[in-house]
Coordinates of C-alpha atoms in Angstrom, one line a residue:
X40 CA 0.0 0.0 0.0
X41 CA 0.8 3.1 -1.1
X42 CA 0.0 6.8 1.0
X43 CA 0.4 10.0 0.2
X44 CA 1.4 11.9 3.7
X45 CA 0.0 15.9 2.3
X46 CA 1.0 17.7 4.9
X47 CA 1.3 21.9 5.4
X48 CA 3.1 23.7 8.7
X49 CA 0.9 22.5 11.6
X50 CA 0.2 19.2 10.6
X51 CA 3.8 18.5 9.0
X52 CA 5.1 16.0 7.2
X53 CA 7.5 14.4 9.6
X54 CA 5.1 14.2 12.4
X55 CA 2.5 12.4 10.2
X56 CA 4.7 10.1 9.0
X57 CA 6.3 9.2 12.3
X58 CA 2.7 8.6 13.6
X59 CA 2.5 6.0 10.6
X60 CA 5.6 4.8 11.1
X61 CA 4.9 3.7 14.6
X62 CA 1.9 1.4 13.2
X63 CA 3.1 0.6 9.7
X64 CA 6.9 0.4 9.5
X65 CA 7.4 -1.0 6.1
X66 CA 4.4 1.2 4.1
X67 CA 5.6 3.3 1.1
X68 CA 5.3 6.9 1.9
X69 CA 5.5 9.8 -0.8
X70 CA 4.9 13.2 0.5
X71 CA 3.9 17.2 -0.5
X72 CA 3.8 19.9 1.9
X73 CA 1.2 23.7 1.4
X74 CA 2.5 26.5 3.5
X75 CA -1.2 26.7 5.5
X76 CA -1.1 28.4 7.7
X77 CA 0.7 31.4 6.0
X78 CA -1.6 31.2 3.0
X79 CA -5.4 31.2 5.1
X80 CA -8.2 28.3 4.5
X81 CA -10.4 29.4 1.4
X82 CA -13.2 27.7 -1.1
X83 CA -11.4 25.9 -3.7
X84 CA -13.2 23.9 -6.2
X85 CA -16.2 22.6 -4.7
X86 CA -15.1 22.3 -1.1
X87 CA -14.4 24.9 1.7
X88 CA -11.6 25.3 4.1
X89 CA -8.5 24.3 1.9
X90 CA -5.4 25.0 0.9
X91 CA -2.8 23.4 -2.0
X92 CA -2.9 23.2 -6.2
X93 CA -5.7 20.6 -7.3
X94 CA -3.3 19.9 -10.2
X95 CA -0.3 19.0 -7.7
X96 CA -2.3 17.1 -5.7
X97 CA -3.4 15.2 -8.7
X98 CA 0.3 14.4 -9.8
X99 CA 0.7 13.5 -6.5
X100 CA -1.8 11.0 -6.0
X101 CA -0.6 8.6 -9.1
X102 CA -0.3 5.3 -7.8
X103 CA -1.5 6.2 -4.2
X104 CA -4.6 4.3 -2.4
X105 CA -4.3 6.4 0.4
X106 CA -4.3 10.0 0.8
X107 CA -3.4 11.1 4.9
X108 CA -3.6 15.0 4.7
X109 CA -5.4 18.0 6.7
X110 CA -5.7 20.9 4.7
X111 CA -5.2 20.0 0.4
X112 CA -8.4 20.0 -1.8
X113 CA -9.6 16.5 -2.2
X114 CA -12.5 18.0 -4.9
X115 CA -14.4 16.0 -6.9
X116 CA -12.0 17.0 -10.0
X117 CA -9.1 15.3 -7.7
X118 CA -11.3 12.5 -6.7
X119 CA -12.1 11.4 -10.4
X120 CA -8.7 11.9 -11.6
X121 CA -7.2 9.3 -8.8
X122 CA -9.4 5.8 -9.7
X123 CA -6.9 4.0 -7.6
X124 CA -7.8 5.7 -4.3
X125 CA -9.2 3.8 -1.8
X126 CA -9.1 6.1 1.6
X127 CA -8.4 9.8 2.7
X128 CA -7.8 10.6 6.0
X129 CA -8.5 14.4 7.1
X130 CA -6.6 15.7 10.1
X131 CA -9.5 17.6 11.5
X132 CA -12.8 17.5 12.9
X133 CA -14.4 18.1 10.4
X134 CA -13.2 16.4 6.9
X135 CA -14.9 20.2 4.7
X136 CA -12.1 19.8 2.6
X137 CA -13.1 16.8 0.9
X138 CA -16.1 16.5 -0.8
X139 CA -18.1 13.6 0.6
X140 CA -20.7 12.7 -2.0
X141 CA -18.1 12.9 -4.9
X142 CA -15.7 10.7 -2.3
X143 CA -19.1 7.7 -2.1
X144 CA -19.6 8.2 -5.9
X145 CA -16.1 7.1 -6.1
X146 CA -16.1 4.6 -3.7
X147 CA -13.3 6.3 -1.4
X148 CA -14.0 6.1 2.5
X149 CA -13.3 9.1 4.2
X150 CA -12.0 9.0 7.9
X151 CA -11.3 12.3 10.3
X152 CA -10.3 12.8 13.5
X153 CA -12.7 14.1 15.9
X154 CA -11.5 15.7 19.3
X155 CA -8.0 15.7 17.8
X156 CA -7.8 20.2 19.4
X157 CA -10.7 19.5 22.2
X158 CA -7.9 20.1 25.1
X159 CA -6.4 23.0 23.4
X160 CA -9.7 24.4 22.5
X161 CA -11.2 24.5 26.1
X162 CA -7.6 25.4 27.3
X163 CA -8.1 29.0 25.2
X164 CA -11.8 29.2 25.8
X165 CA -10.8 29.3 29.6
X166 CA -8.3 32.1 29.3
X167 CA -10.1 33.7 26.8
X168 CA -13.0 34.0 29.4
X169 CA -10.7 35.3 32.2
X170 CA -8.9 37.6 29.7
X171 CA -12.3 39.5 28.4
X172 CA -13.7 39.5 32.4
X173 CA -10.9 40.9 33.9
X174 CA -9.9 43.1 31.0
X175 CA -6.0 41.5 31.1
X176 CA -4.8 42.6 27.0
X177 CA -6.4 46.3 28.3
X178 CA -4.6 46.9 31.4
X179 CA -1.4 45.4 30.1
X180 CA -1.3 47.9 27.3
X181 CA -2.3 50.3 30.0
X182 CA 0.9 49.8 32.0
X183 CA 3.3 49.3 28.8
X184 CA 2.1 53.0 28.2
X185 CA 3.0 54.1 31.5
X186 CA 0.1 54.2 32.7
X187 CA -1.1 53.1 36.8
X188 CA -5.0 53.6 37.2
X189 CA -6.0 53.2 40.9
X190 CA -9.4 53.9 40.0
X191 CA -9.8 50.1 38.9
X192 CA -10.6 49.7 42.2
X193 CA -14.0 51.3 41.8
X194 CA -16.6 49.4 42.9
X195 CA -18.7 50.5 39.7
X196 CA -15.6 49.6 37.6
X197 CA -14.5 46.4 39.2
X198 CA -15.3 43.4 37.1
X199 CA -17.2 40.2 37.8
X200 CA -15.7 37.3 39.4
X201 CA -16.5 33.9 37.7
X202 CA -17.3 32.0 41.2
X203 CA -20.9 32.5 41.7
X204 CA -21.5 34.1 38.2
X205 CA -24.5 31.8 36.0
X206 CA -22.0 30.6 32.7
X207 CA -24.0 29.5 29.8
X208 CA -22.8 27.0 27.1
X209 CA -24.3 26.3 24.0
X210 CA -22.7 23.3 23.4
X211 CA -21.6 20.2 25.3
X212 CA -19.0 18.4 23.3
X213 CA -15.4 17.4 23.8
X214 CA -14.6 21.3 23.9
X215 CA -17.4 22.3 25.6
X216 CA -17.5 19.7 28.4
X217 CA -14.0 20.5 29.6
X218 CA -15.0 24.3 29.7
X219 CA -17.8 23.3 32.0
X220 CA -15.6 21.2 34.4
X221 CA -13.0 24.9 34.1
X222 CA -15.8 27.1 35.0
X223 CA -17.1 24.6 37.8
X224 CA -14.2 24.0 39.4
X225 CA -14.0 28.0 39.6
X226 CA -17.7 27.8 41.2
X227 CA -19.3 29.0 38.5
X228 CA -23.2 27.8 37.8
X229 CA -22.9 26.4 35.0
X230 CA -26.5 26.2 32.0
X231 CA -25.9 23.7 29.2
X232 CA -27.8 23.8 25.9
X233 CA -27.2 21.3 23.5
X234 CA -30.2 19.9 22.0
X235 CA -27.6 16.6 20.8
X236 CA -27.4 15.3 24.7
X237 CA -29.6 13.9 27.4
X238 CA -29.3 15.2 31.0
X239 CA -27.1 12.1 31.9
X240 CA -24.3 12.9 29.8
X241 CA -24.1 16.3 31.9
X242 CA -21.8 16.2 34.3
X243 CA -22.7 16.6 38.4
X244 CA -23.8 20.0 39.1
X245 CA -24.1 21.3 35.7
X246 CA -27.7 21.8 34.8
X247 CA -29.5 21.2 31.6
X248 CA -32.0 23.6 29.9
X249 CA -34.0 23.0 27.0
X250 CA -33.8 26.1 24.9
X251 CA -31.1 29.2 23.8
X252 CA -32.7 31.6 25.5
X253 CA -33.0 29.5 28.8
X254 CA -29.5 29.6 28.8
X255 CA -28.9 32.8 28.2
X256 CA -31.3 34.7 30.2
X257 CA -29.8 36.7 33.0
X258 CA -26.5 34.7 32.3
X259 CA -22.8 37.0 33.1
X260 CA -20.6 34.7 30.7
X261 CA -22.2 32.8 27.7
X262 CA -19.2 31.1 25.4
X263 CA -20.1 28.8 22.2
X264 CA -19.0 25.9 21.3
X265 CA -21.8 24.6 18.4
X266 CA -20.8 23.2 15.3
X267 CA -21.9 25.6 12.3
X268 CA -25.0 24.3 10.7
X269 CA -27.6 26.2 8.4
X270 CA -29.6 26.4 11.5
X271 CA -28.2 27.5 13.9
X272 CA -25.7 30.7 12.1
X273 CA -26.6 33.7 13.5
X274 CA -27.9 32.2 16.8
X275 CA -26.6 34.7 19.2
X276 CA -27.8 37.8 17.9
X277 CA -29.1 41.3 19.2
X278 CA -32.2 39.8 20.8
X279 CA -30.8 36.9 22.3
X280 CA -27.5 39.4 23.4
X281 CA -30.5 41.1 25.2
X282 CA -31.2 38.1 27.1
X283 CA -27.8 38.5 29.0
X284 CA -27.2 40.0 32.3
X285 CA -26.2 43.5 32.0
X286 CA -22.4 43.5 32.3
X287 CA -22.4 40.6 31.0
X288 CA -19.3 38.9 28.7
X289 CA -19.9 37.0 25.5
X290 CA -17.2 33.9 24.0
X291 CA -16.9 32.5 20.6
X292 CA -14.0 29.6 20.1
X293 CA -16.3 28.1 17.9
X294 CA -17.4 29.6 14.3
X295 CA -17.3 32.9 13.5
X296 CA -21.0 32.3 11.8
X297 CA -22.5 31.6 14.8
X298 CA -22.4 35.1 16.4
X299 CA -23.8 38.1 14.5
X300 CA -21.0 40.5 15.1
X301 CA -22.7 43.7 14.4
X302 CA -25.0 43.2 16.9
X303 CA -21.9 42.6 19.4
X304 CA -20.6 45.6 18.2
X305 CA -23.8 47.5 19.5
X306 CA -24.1 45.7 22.6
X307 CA -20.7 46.5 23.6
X308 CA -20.5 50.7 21.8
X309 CA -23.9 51.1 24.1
X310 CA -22.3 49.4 27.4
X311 CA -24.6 46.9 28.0
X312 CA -22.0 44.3 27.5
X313 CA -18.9 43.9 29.4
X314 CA -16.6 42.6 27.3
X315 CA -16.1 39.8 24.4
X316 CA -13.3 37.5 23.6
X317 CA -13.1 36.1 20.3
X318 CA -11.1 34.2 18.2
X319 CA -13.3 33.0 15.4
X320 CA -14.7 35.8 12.8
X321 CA -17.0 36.8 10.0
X322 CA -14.1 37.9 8.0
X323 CA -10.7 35.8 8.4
X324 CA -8.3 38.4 8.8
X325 CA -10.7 41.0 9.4
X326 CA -10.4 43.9 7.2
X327 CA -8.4 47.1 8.8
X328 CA -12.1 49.3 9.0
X329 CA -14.0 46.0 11.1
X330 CA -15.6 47.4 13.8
X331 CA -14.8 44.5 15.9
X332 CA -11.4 46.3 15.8
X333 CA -12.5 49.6 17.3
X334 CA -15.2 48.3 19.8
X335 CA -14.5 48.2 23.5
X336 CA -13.3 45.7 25.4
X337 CA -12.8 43.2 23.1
X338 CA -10.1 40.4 22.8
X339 CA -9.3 39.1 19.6
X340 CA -7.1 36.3 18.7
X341 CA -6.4 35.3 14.6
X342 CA -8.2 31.3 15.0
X343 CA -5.4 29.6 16.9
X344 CA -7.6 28.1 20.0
X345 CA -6.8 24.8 18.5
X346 CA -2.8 25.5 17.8
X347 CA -1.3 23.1 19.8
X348 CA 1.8 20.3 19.4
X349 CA -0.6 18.3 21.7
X350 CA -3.3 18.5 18.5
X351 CA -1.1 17.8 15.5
X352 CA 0.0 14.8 17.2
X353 CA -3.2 13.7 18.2
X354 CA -4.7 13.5 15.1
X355 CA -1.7 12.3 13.5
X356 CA -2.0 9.7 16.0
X357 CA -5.9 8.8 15.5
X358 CA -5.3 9.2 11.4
X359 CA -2.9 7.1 11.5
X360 CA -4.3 4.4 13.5
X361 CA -7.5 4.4 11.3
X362 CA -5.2 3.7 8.0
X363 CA -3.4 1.2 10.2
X364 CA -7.1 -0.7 10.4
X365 CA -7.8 -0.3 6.6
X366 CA -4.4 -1.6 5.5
X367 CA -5.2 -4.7 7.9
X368 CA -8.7 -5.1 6.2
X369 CA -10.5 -3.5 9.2
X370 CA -13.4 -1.0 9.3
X371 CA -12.0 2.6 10.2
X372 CA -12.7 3.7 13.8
X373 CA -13.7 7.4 12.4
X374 CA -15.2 7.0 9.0
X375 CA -17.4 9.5 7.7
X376 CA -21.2 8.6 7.1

């Protein structure tokens, strides 16, 4: 068996191949390499989040039956140029770089590797959350400029304190979960919506509710952590931003789509919010003139909550352990349905 290790700067080539190394010592490996992330995720062909030349991918895939890779174009175009592909396996959650009905058409099984950035995820939702309550980026530029405000100690300026504030979650998966366990551990009462869970996966003292705006009303911190679907973009907007406690602090890890950011902007211009942390967007960069850029008391941060060594070689790890099962005749653990 042949493979095709298609690797880019996060997910590189030597750590996916050492990963199939350690459960395939003899396979053949070729390998190609895209600069992601210096040239951003974008549409190519008929699939979204990609990066990398269909045409090189192509040339690269003659003779190959398997294709391990996390961010190259696996189109329909690629897909019917490579006959003799039998398996692709996507580094990521979510395989959007490959186009699924073209891969069945084709008869190619498509694996991913869910979870693989769940600990580093939750790890920058949590400081994320501290960083937009507490105003930390704000006060450190403060000081760097010379500045010492005593007047921070205000009691109409001092912050919230995340023991005893209500946290909502929209979203109880591998990222959202370990959030709640964070914010519970800090003493925090913590609302779950996620309409994709019964009340015993919740963990003990972290309460269920059955709708958004359950969650949301009266909440202090409310951080998302829902997969994008056609439903559900746009869900926090300016009514549901209304729902929130006064004061109140708003966190996005998750998609940018989720959140409508103009109404953000307006909650946090009029003062009715707190403060945001964010470090998904509408617009990846943002343009210079975004008003996310000029509103209050917000932290931004360019997509990198699942940047971690721990996450490459995680999924290399699953990936390759799921084209370790397929070369031995095996269902894949994490093939796509």
């Amino acid at each position: 068996m042949k493979v095709l290790v298609a690797g880019d700067r996060f997910m590189t080539v030597p750590v996916m191949t050492a990963a199939l190394r350690h459960h395939l010592p003899d396979v053949e490996i070729t390998s190609i390499a895209n600069d992601f992330p210096y040239t951003p995720l974008a549409s190519i062909g008929d699939v979204d989040e990609a990066v990398g030349d269909e045409e090189e991918l192509i040339a690269a895939l003659a003779g190959v039956e398997v294709c391990f890779t996390h961010t190259y174009p696996l189109t329909r175009r690629v897909l019917e140029a490579c006959p003799q592909l039998r398996l692709v396996t996507v580094c990521r959650g979510g395989p959007v770089n490959v186009n699924l009905p073209a891969a069945a058409d084709h008869g190619v099984v498509v694996t991913n590797t869910p979870g693989r950035n769940a600990a580093a995820t939750a790890e920058h939702t949590v400081a994320m959350i501290m960083a937009a309550v507490r105003q930390i980026p704000q006060r450190n530029a403060e000081m760097a400029a010379g500045q010492w405000r005593g007047d921070y100690y205000d009691y109409e300026k001092v912050p919230l304190q995340i023991e005893g504030a209500v946290v909502a979650l929209v979203g109880y998966g591998a990222v959202g979960s370990r959030v709640a366990a964070a914010m519970r551990a800090l003493g925090a009462q913590v609302r779950v919506y996620d309409p994709f869970i019964d009340s015993g996966a919740l963990a003990d003292g972290i309460e269920r509710v059955s709708t958004l705006e359950a969650a949301l009303r009266d909440a202090h911190i409310v951080t998302l952590h829902a997969r994008l679907t056609a439903e559900n973009r746009g869900m926090l907007g300016a009514e549901q931003l209304a729902l929130l406690s006064p004061g109140a602090v708003v966190v996005n890890c998750a998609r940018g789509a989720l959140l409508d950011a103009e109404a953000l902007c307006d909650a946090l211009e009029s003062g009715y919010l707190h403060g945001a942390a964010l470090d998904v967007l509408p617009m990846e960069p943002l343009p210079a003139d975004h008003r996310l850029l000029r509103a209050p008391h917000v932290v931004l941060t360019p997509h990198i909550a699942g940047a971690s060594r721990g996450s490459a070689e995680v999924a290399a790890r699953i990936g390759a352990e799921d084209i370790a099962r397929f070369a031995r005749g095996e269902e894949p653990l994490h093939a796509v349905r």
